[in-house]
Coordinates of C-alpha atoms and ligand atoms in Angstrom, one line a residue:
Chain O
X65 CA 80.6 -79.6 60.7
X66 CA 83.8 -78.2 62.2
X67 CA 86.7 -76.8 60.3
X68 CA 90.5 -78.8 60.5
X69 CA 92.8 -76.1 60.1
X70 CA 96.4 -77.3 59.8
X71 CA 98.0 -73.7 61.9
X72 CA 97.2 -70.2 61.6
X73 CA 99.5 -67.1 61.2
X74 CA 98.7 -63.2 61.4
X75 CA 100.8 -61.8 58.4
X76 CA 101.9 -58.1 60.0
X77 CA 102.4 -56.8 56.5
X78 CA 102.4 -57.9 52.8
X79 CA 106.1 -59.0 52.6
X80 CA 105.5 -60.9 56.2
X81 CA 102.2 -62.5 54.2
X82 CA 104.7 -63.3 50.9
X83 CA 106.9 -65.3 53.1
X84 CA 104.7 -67.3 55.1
X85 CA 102.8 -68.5 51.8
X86 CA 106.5 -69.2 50.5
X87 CA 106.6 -71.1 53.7
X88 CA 103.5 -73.2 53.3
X89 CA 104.3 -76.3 51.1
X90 CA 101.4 -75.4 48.8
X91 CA 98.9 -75.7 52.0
X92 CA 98.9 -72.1 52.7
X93 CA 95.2 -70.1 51.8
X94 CA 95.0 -66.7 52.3
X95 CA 92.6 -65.6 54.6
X96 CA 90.5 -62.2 53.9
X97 CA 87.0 -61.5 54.9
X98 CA 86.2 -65.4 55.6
X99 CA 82.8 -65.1 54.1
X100 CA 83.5 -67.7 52.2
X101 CA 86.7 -69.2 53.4
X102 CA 85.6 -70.2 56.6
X103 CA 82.3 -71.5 55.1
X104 CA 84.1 -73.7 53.1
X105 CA 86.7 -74.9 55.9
X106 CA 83.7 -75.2 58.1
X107 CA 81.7 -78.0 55.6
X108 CA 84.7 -79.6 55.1
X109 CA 85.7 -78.6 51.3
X110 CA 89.1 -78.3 52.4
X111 CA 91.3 -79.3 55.5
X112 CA 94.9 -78.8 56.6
X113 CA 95.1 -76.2 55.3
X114 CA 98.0 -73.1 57.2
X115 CA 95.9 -69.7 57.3
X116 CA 97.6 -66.3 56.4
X117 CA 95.3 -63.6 57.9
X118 CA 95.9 -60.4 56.0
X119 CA 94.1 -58.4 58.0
X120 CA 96.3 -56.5 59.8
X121 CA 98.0 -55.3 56.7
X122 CA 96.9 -51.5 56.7
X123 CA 98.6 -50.8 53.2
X124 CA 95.9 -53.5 51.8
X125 CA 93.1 -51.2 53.0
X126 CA 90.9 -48.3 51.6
X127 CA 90.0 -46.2 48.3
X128 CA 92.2 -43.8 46.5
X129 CA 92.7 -41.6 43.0
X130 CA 96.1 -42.6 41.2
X131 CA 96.5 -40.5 38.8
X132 CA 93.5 -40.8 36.6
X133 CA 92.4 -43.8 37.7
X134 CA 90.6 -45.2 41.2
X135 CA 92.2 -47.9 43.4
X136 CA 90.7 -50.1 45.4
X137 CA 92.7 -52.1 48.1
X138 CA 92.4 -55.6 48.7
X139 CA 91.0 -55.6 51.7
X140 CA 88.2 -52.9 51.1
X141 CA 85.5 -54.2 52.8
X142 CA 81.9 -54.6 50.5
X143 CA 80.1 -52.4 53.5
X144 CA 83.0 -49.6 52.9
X145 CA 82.9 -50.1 49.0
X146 CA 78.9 -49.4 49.6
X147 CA 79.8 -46.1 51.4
X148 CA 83.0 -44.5 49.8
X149 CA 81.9 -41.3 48.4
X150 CA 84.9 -42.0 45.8
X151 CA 83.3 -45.0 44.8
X152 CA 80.0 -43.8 44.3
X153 CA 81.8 -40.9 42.1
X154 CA 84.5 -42.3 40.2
X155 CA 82.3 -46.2 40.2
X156 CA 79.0 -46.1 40.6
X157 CA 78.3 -49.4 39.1
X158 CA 80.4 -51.1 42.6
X159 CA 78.6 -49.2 45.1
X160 CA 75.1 -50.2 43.4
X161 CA 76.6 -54.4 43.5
X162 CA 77.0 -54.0 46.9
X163 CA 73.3 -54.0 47.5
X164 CA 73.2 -56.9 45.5
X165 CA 76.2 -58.7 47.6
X166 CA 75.2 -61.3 50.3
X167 CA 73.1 -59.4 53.6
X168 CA 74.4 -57.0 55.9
X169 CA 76.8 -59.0 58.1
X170 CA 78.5 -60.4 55.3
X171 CA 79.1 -57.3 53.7
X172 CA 80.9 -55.8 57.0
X173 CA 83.6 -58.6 56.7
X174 CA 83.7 -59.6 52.9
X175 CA 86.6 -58.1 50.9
X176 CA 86.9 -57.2 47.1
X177 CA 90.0 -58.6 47.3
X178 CA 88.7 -61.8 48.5
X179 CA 85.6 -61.7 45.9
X180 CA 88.0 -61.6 43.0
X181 CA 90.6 -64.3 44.2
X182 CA 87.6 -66.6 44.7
X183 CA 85.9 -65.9 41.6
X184 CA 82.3 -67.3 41.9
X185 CA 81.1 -66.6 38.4
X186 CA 77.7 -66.1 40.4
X187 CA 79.5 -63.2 42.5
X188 CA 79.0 -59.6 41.5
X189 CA 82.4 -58.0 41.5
X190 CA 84.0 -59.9 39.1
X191 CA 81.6 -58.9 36.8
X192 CA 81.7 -55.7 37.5
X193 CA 85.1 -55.4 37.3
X194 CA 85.3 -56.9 34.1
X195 CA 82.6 -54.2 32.4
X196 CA 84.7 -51.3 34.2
X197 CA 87.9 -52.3 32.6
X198 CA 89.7 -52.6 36.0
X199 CA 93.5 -54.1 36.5
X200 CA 94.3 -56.4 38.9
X201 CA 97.3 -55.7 41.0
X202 CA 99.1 -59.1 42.4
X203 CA 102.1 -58.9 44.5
X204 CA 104.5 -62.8 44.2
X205 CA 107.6 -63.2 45.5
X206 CA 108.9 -62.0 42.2
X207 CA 107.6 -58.8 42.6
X208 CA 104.7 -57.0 41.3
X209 CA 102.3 -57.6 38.3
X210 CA 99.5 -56.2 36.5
X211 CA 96.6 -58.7 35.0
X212 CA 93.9 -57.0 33.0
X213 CA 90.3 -57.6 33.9
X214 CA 90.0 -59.8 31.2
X215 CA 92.9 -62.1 31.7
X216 CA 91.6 -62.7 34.9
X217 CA 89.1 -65.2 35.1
X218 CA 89.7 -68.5 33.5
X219 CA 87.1 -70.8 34.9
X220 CA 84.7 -71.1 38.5
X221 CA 87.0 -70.8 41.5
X222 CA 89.9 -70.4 38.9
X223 CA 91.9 -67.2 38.6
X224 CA 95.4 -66.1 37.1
X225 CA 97.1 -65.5 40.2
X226 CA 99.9 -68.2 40.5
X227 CA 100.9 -69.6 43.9
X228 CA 102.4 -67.5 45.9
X229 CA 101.3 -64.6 44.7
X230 CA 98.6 -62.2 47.1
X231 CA 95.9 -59.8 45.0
X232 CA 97.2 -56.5 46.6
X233 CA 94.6 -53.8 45.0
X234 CA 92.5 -53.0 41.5
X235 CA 92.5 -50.3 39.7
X236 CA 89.7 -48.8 37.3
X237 CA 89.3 -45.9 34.8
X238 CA 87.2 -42.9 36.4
X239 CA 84.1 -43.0 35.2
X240 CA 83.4 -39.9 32.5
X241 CA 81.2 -37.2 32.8
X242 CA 78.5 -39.0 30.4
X243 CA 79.4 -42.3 31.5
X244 CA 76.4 -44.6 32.9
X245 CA 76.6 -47.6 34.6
X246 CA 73.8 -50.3 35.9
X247 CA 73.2 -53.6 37.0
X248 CA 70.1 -55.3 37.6
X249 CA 70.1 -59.2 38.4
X250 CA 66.9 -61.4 40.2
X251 CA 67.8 -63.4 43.2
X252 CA 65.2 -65.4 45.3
X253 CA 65.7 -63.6 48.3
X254 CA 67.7 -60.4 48.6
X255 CA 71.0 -61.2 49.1
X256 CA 70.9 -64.8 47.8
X257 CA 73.5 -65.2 44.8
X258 CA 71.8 -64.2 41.1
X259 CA 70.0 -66.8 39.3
X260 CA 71.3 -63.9 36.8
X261 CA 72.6 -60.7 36.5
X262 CA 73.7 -57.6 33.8
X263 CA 76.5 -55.5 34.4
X264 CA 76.1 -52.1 31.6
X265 CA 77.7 -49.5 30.9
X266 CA 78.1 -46.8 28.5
X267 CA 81.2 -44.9 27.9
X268 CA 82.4 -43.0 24.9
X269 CA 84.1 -46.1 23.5
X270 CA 81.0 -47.7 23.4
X271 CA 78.8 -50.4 25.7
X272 CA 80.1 -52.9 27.4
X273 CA 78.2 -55.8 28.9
X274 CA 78.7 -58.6 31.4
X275 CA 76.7 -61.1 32.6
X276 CA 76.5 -63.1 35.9
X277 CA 75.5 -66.8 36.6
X278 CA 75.5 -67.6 33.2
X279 CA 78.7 -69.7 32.5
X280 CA 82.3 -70.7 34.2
X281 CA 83.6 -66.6 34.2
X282 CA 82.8 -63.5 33.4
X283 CA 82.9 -62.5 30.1
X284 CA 82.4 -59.7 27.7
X285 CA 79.4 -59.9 25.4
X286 CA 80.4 -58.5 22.5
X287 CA 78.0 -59.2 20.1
X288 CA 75.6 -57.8 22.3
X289 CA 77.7 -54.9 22.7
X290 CA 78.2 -53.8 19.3
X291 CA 74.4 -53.8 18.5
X292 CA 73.6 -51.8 21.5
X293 CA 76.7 -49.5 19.9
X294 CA 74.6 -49.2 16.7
X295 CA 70.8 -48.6 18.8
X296 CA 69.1 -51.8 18.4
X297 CA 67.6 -52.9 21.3
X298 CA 65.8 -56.1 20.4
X299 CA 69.0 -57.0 18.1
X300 CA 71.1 -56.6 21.3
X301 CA 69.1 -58.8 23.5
X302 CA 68.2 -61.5 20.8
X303 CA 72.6 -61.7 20.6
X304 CA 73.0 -62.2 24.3
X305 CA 70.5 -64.5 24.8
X306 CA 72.0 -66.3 21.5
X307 CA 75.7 -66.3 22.6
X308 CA 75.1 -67.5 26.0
X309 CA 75.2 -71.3 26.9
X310 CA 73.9 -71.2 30.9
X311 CA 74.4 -73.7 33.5
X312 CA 71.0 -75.8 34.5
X313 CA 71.1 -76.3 38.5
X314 CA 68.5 -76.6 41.1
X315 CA 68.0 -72.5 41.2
X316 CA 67.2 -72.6 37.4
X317 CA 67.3 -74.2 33.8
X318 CA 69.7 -72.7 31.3
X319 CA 66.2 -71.9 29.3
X320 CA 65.3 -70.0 32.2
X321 CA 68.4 -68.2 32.7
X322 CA 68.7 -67.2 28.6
X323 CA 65.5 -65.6 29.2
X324 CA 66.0 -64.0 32.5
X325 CA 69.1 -61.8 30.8
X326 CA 67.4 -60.7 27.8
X327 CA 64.7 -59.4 30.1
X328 CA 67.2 -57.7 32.4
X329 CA 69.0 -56.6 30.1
X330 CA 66.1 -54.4 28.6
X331 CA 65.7 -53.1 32.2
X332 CA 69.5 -52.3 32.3
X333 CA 69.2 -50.3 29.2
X334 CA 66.0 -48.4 30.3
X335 CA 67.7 -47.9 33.5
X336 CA 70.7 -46.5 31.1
X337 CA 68.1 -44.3 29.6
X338 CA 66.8 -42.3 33.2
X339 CA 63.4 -45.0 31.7
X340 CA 61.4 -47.7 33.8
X341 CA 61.1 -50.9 32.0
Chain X
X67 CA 103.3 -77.4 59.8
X68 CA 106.2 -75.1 60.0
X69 CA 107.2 -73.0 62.8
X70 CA 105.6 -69.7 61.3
X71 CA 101.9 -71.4 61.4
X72 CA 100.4 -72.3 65.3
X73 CA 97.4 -74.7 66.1
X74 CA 96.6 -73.0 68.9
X75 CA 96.6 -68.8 69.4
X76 CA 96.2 -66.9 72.2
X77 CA 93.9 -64.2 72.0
X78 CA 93.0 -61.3 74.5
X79 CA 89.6 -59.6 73.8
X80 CA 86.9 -58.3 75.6
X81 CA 83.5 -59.5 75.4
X82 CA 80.6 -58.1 77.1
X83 CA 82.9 -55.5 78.6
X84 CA 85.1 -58.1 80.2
X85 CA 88.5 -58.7 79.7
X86 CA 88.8 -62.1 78.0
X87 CA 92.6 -64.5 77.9
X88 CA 92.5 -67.7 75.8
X89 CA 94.2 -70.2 74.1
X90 CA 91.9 -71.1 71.1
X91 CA 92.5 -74.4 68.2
X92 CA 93.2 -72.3 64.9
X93 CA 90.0 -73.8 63.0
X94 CA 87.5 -72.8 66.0
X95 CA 85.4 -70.0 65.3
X96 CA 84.1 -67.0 67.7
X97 CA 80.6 -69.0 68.0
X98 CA 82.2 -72.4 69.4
X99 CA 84.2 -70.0 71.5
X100 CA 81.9 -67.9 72.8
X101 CA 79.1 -71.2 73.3
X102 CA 81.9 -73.9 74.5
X103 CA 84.9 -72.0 76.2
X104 CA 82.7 -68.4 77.6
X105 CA 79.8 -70.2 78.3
X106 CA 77.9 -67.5 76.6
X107 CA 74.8 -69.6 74.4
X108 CA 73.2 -67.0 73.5
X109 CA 74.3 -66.6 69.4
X110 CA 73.3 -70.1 68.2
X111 CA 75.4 -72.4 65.8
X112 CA 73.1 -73.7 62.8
X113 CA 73.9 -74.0 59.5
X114 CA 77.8 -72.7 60.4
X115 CA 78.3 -71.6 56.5
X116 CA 76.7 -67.8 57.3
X117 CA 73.3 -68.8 55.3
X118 CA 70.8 -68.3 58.8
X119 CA 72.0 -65.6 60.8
X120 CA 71.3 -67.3 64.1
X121 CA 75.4 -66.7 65.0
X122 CA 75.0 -63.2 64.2
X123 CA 77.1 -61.2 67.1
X124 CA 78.3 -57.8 67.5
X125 CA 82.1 -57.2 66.7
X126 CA 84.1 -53.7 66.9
X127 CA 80.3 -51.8 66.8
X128 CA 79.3 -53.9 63.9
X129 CA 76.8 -57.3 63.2
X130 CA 79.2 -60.8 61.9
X131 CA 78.6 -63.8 61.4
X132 CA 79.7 -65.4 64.4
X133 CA 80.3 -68.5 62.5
X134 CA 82.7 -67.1 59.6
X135 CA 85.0 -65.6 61.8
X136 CA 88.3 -67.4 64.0
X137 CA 88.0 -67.1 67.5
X138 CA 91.9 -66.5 66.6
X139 CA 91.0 -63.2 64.6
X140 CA 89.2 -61.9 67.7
X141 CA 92.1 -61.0 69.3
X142 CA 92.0 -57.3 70.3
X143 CA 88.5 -57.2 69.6
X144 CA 85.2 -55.3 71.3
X145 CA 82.9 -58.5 71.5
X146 CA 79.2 -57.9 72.3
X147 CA 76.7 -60.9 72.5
X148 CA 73.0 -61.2 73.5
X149 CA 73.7 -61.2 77.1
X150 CA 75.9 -58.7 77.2
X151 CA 73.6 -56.3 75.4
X152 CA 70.5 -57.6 77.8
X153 CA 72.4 -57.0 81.2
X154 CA 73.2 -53.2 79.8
X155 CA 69.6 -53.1 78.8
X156 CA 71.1 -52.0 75.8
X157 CA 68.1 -53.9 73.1
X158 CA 65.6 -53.9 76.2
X159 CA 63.4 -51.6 74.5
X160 CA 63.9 -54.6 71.4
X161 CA 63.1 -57.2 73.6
X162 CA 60.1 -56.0 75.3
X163 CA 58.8 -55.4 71.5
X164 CA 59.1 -58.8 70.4
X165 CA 57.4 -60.1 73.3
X166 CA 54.4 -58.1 73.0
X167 CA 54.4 -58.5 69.1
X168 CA 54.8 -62.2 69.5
X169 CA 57.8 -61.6 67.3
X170 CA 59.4 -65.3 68.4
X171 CA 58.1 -68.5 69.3
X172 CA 60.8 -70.7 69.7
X173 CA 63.6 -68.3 70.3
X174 CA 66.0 -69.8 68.6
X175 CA 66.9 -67.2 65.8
X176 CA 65.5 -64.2 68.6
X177 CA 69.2 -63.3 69.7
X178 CA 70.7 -63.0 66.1
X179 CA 67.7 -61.1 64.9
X180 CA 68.4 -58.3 67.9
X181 CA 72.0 -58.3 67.4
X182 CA 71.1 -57.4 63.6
X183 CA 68.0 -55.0 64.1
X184 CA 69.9 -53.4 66.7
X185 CA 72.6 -52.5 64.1
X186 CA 69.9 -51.0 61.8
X187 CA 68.4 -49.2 64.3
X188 CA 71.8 -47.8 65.3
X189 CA 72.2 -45.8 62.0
X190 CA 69.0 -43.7 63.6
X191 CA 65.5 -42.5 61.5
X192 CA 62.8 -44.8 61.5
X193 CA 63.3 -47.3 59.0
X194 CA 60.2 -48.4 56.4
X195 CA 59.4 -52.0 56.2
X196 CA 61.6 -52.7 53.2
X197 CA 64.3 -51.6 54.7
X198 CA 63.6 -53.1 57.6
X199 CA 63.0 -56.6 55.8
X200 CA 66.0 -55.9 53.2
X201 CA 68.2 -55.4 56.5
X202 CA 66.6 -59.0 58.0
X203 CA 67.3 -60.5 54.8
X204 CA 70.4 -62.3 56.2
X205 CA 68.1 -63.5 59.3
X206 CA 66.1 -66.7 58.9
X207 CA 62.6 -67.5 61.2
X208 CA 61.4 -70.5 60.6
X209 CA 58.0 -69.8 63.2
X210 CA 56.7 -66.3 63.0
X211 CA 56.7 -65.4 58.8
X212 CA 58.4 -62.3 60.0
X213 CA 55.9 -59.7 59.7
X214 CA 55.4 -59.9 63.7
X215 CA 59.7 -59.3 63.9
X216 CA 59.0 -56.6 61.3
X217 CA 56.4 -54.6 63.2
X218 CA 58.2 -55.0 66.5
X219 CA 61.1 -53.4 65.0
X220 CA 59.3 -50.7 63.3
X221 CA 57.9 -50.1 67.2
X222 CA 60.8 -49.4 68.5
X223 CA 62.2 -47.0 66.1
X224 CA 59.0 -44.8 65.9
X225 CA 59.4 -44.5 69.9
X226 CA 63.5 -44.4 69.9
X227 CA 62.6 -41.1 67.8
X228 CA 60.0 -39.9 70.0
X229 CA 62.4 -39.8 72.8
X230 CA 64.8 -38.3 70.5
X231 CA 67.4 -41.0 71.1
X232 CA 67.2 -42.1 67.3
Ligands
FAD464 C1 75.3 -66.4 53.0 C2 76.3 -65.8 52.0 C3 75.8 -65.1 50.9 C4 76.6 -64.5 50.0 N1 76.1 -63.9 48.9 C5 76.9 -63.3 48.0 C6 76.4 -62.7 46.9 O1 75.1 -62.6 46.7 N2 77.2 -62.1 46.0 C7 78.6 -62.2 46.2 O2 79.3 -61.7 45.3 N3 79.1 -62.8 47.2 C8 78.3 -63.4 48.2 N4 78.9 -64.0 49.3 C9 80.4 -64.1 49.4 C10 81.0 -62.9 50.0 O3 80.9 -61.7 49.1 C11 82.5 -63.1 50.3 O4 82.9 -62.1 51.1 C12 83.4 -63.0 49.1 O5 83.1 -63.9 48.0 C13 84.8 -63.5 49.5 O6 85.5 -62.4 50.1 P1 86.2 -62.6 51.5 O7 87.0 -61.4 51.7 O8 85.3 -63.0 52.5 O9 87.3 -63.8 51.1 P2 87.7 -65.1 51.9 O10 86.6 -65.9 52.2 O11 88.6 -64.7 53.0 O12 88.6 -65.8 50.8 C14 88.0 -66.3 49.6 C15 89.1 -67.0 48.7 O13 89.9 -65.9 48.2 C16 91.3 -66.1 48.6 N5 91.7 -64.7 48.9 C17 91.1 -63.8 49.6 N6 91.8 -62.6 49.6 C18 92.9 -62.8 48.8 C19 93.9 -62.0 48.4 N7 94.0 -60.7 48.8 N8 94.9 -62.5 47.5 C20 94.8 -63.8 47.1 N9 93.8 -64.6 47.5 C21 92.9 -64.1 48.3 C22 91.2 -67.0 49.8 O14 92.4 -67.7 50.0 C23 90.1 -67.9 49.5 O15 90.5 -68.9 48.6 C24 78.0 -64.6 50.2 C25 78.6 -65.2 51.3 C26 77.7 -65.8 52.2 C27 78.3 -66.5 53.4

């Protein structure tokens, strides 16, 4: 099928973008990396609707340290993400999603920016971002505003940011010296979305677990996390598996799913360990 | 609409190393463009939701989708498609591979898998079949169960790095 787009606008930088939403009538859409935009305007999901193509907008672009903490633009592309030596540093766990993330074509046009706003709970970043702790950093027309990772997500397809409003950059903790962080999900073929996925780390504060495709956002497991805190494998597993209510689709039963995490989760933690599971 | 937002952009671009002027609808993307307005059939339109890979094109150095990006975001762009890189001989060594592997029958994924196993091979070394396969994972072949693609590929870089061109 063919996409009917209602107009099309090249924002030349983020105040240029503000205004032309503000302009919009509610039919503007933000257009990033398209790898999942166009798709959807080209079956149809959506018509009408006025394009804002962000990017031109340089100051939306590229990696940086903050302080102590990393920032990610908006408009980093998943094939830059995968190669950023700051990344890998200061993030590991992001450069080893990008692997994960659609196939090599996608990943030279799909944004993190764009991953987050559209918040497929099948996606990696999200979850990612959530087990790192990130900040999400929106620019409206009222100015700037900071959401924490978990205020983020409320449902599939659904974030925080209001109308109006663009996703400008995240920002994470540096990773510390001890710090590990893994994911390991199973797809049908490399590159498809995760029938299921486990985002871990370990930081001095403790684990911190997230899983993917396994409800409407995601979220921390906490119960999980605090008996991995106290060293019980099994007891860890048998809580994730326990607090987690999955989707049934044509990929996979929920039955399925509960019992793909628990295994990958034991891989995650062997992988934690410098193990094989 | 309001004034800010058009329905139809012109672009300037060049593709296949020729200077390109156009007026293009806002929802078409580069594959209609390049298929209905250039002529240029090469990069096939299939599934047109960047599952099959048979739109993949080469765009500023690198492998899209031809089918998730707007003809109107091609505007200052370096557009390469199969016939561009086959008149510069540039995947000829590619090409001559596949035949002799039998690495197609019907043809009609062969120019996205060149535009994509070109852009692996680009990166230099000789590539091992998982990485090779990993690479093609984006690329569907619905004739040859891909092992044929695989081993033409692997061809080609073993004697790209005998030449010393890798
Ligand atoms: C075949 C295929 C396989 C894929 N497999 C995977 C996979 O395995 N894992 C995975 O995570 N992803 C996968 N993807 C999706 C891909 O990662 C997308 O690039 C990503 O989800 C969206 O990023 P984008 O930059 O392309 O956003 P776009 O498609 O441009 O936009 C997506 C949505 O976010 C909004 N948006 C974008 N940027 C901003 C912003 N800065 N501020 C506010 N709103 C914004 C848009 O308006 C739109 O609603 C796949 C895609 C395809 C086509």
């Amino acid at each position: 099928m063919k996409a009917s787009v209602g107009g099309y606008a090249r924002a030349t930088d983020l105040r240029h973008a503000l205004d032309l939403l503000a302009a919009s009538d509610g039919m503007g859409r933000v257009l990033a990396g398209g790898q999942s935009l166009i798709a959807a305007l080209n079956m149809r999901l959506s018509s009408g609707d006025l394009l804002i193509d962000i990017n031109s907008i340089d100051a939306l672009k590229g990696v940086s340290l903050d302080g102590n903490r990393l920032r990610i633009g908006a408009l980093t592309r998943h094939a830059e993400i995968a190669n950023d030596p700051l990344v890998a540093q200061h993030a590991p766990l992001l450069r080893k999603a990008t692997d994960l993330i659609a196939h090599a074509a996608i990943r030279n046009r799909g944004t993190i920016g764009g991953a987050l706003a559209h918040a497929d709970p099948a996606a990696e970043f999200p979850a990612c971002i959530l087990a790192l702790d990130a900040t999400i950093h929106v620019e409206g027309p009222d100015g700037p505003r900071d959401i924490p990772a978990s205020d983020f997500f409320v449902d599939v397809f659904v974030t925080t940011i209001n109308d109006g409003e663009i996703l400008t950059a995240i920002s994470l903790p540096m990773a510390e010296a001890e710090e590990r962080q893994v994911i390991h999900e199973l797809a049908r073929r490399s590159g498809d979305y995760a029938l299921a996925g486990v985002c871990l780390v370990r930081r001095a504060a403790g684990h911190r677990i997230v899983c993917i495709s396994v409800g409407p956002r995601p979220e921390l497991a906490t119960a999980a996390m605090a008996r991995l805190d106290a060293g019980d494998t099994d007891g860890a597993v048998a809580a994730l598996r326990d607090a987690l209510d999955p989707p049934s689709d044509t990929q996979a039963t929920a039955a399925y799913r509960r019992h793909l995490v628990g295994v990958l989760l034991h891989r995650a933690i062997a992988d934690l360990n410098g193990e094989t599971a | 609409m309001t004034a800010a937002f058009s329905d139809r952009i012109d672009i300037a671009l060049t593709v296949n190393g020729e200077s390109v002027e156009a007026r293009v609808p806002a929802g078409r993307h580069l594959v209609d463009f390049l298929r209905l307005d250039l002529g240029l059939t090469g990069a096939h339109t299939s599934c047109e939701h960047g599952v099959c890979g048979a739109c993949t094109v080469r765009v500023d150095g690198q492998a899209v989708r031809g089918c998730l990006m707007l003809a109107a975001q091609a505007d200052g762009a370096e557009v390469w498609t199969i016939e561009g890189l086959s008149d510069t001989g540039a995947v000829a060594d590619l090409q001559a591979a596949f035949v002799a592997r039998n690495a197609l029958q019907c043809g009609f994924c062969t120019p996205g898998m060149l535009v994509a196993a070109a852009d692996l091979l680009a990166v230099g070394g000789v590539p091992d079949r998982a990485t090779i396969r990993e690479h093609l994972s984006g690329n569907y072949c619905r004739c040859t169960g891909y092992e044929a693609i695989i081993d033409a590929i692997q061809t080609v870089a073993l004697a790209r790095s005998e030449k010393g061109v890798a």
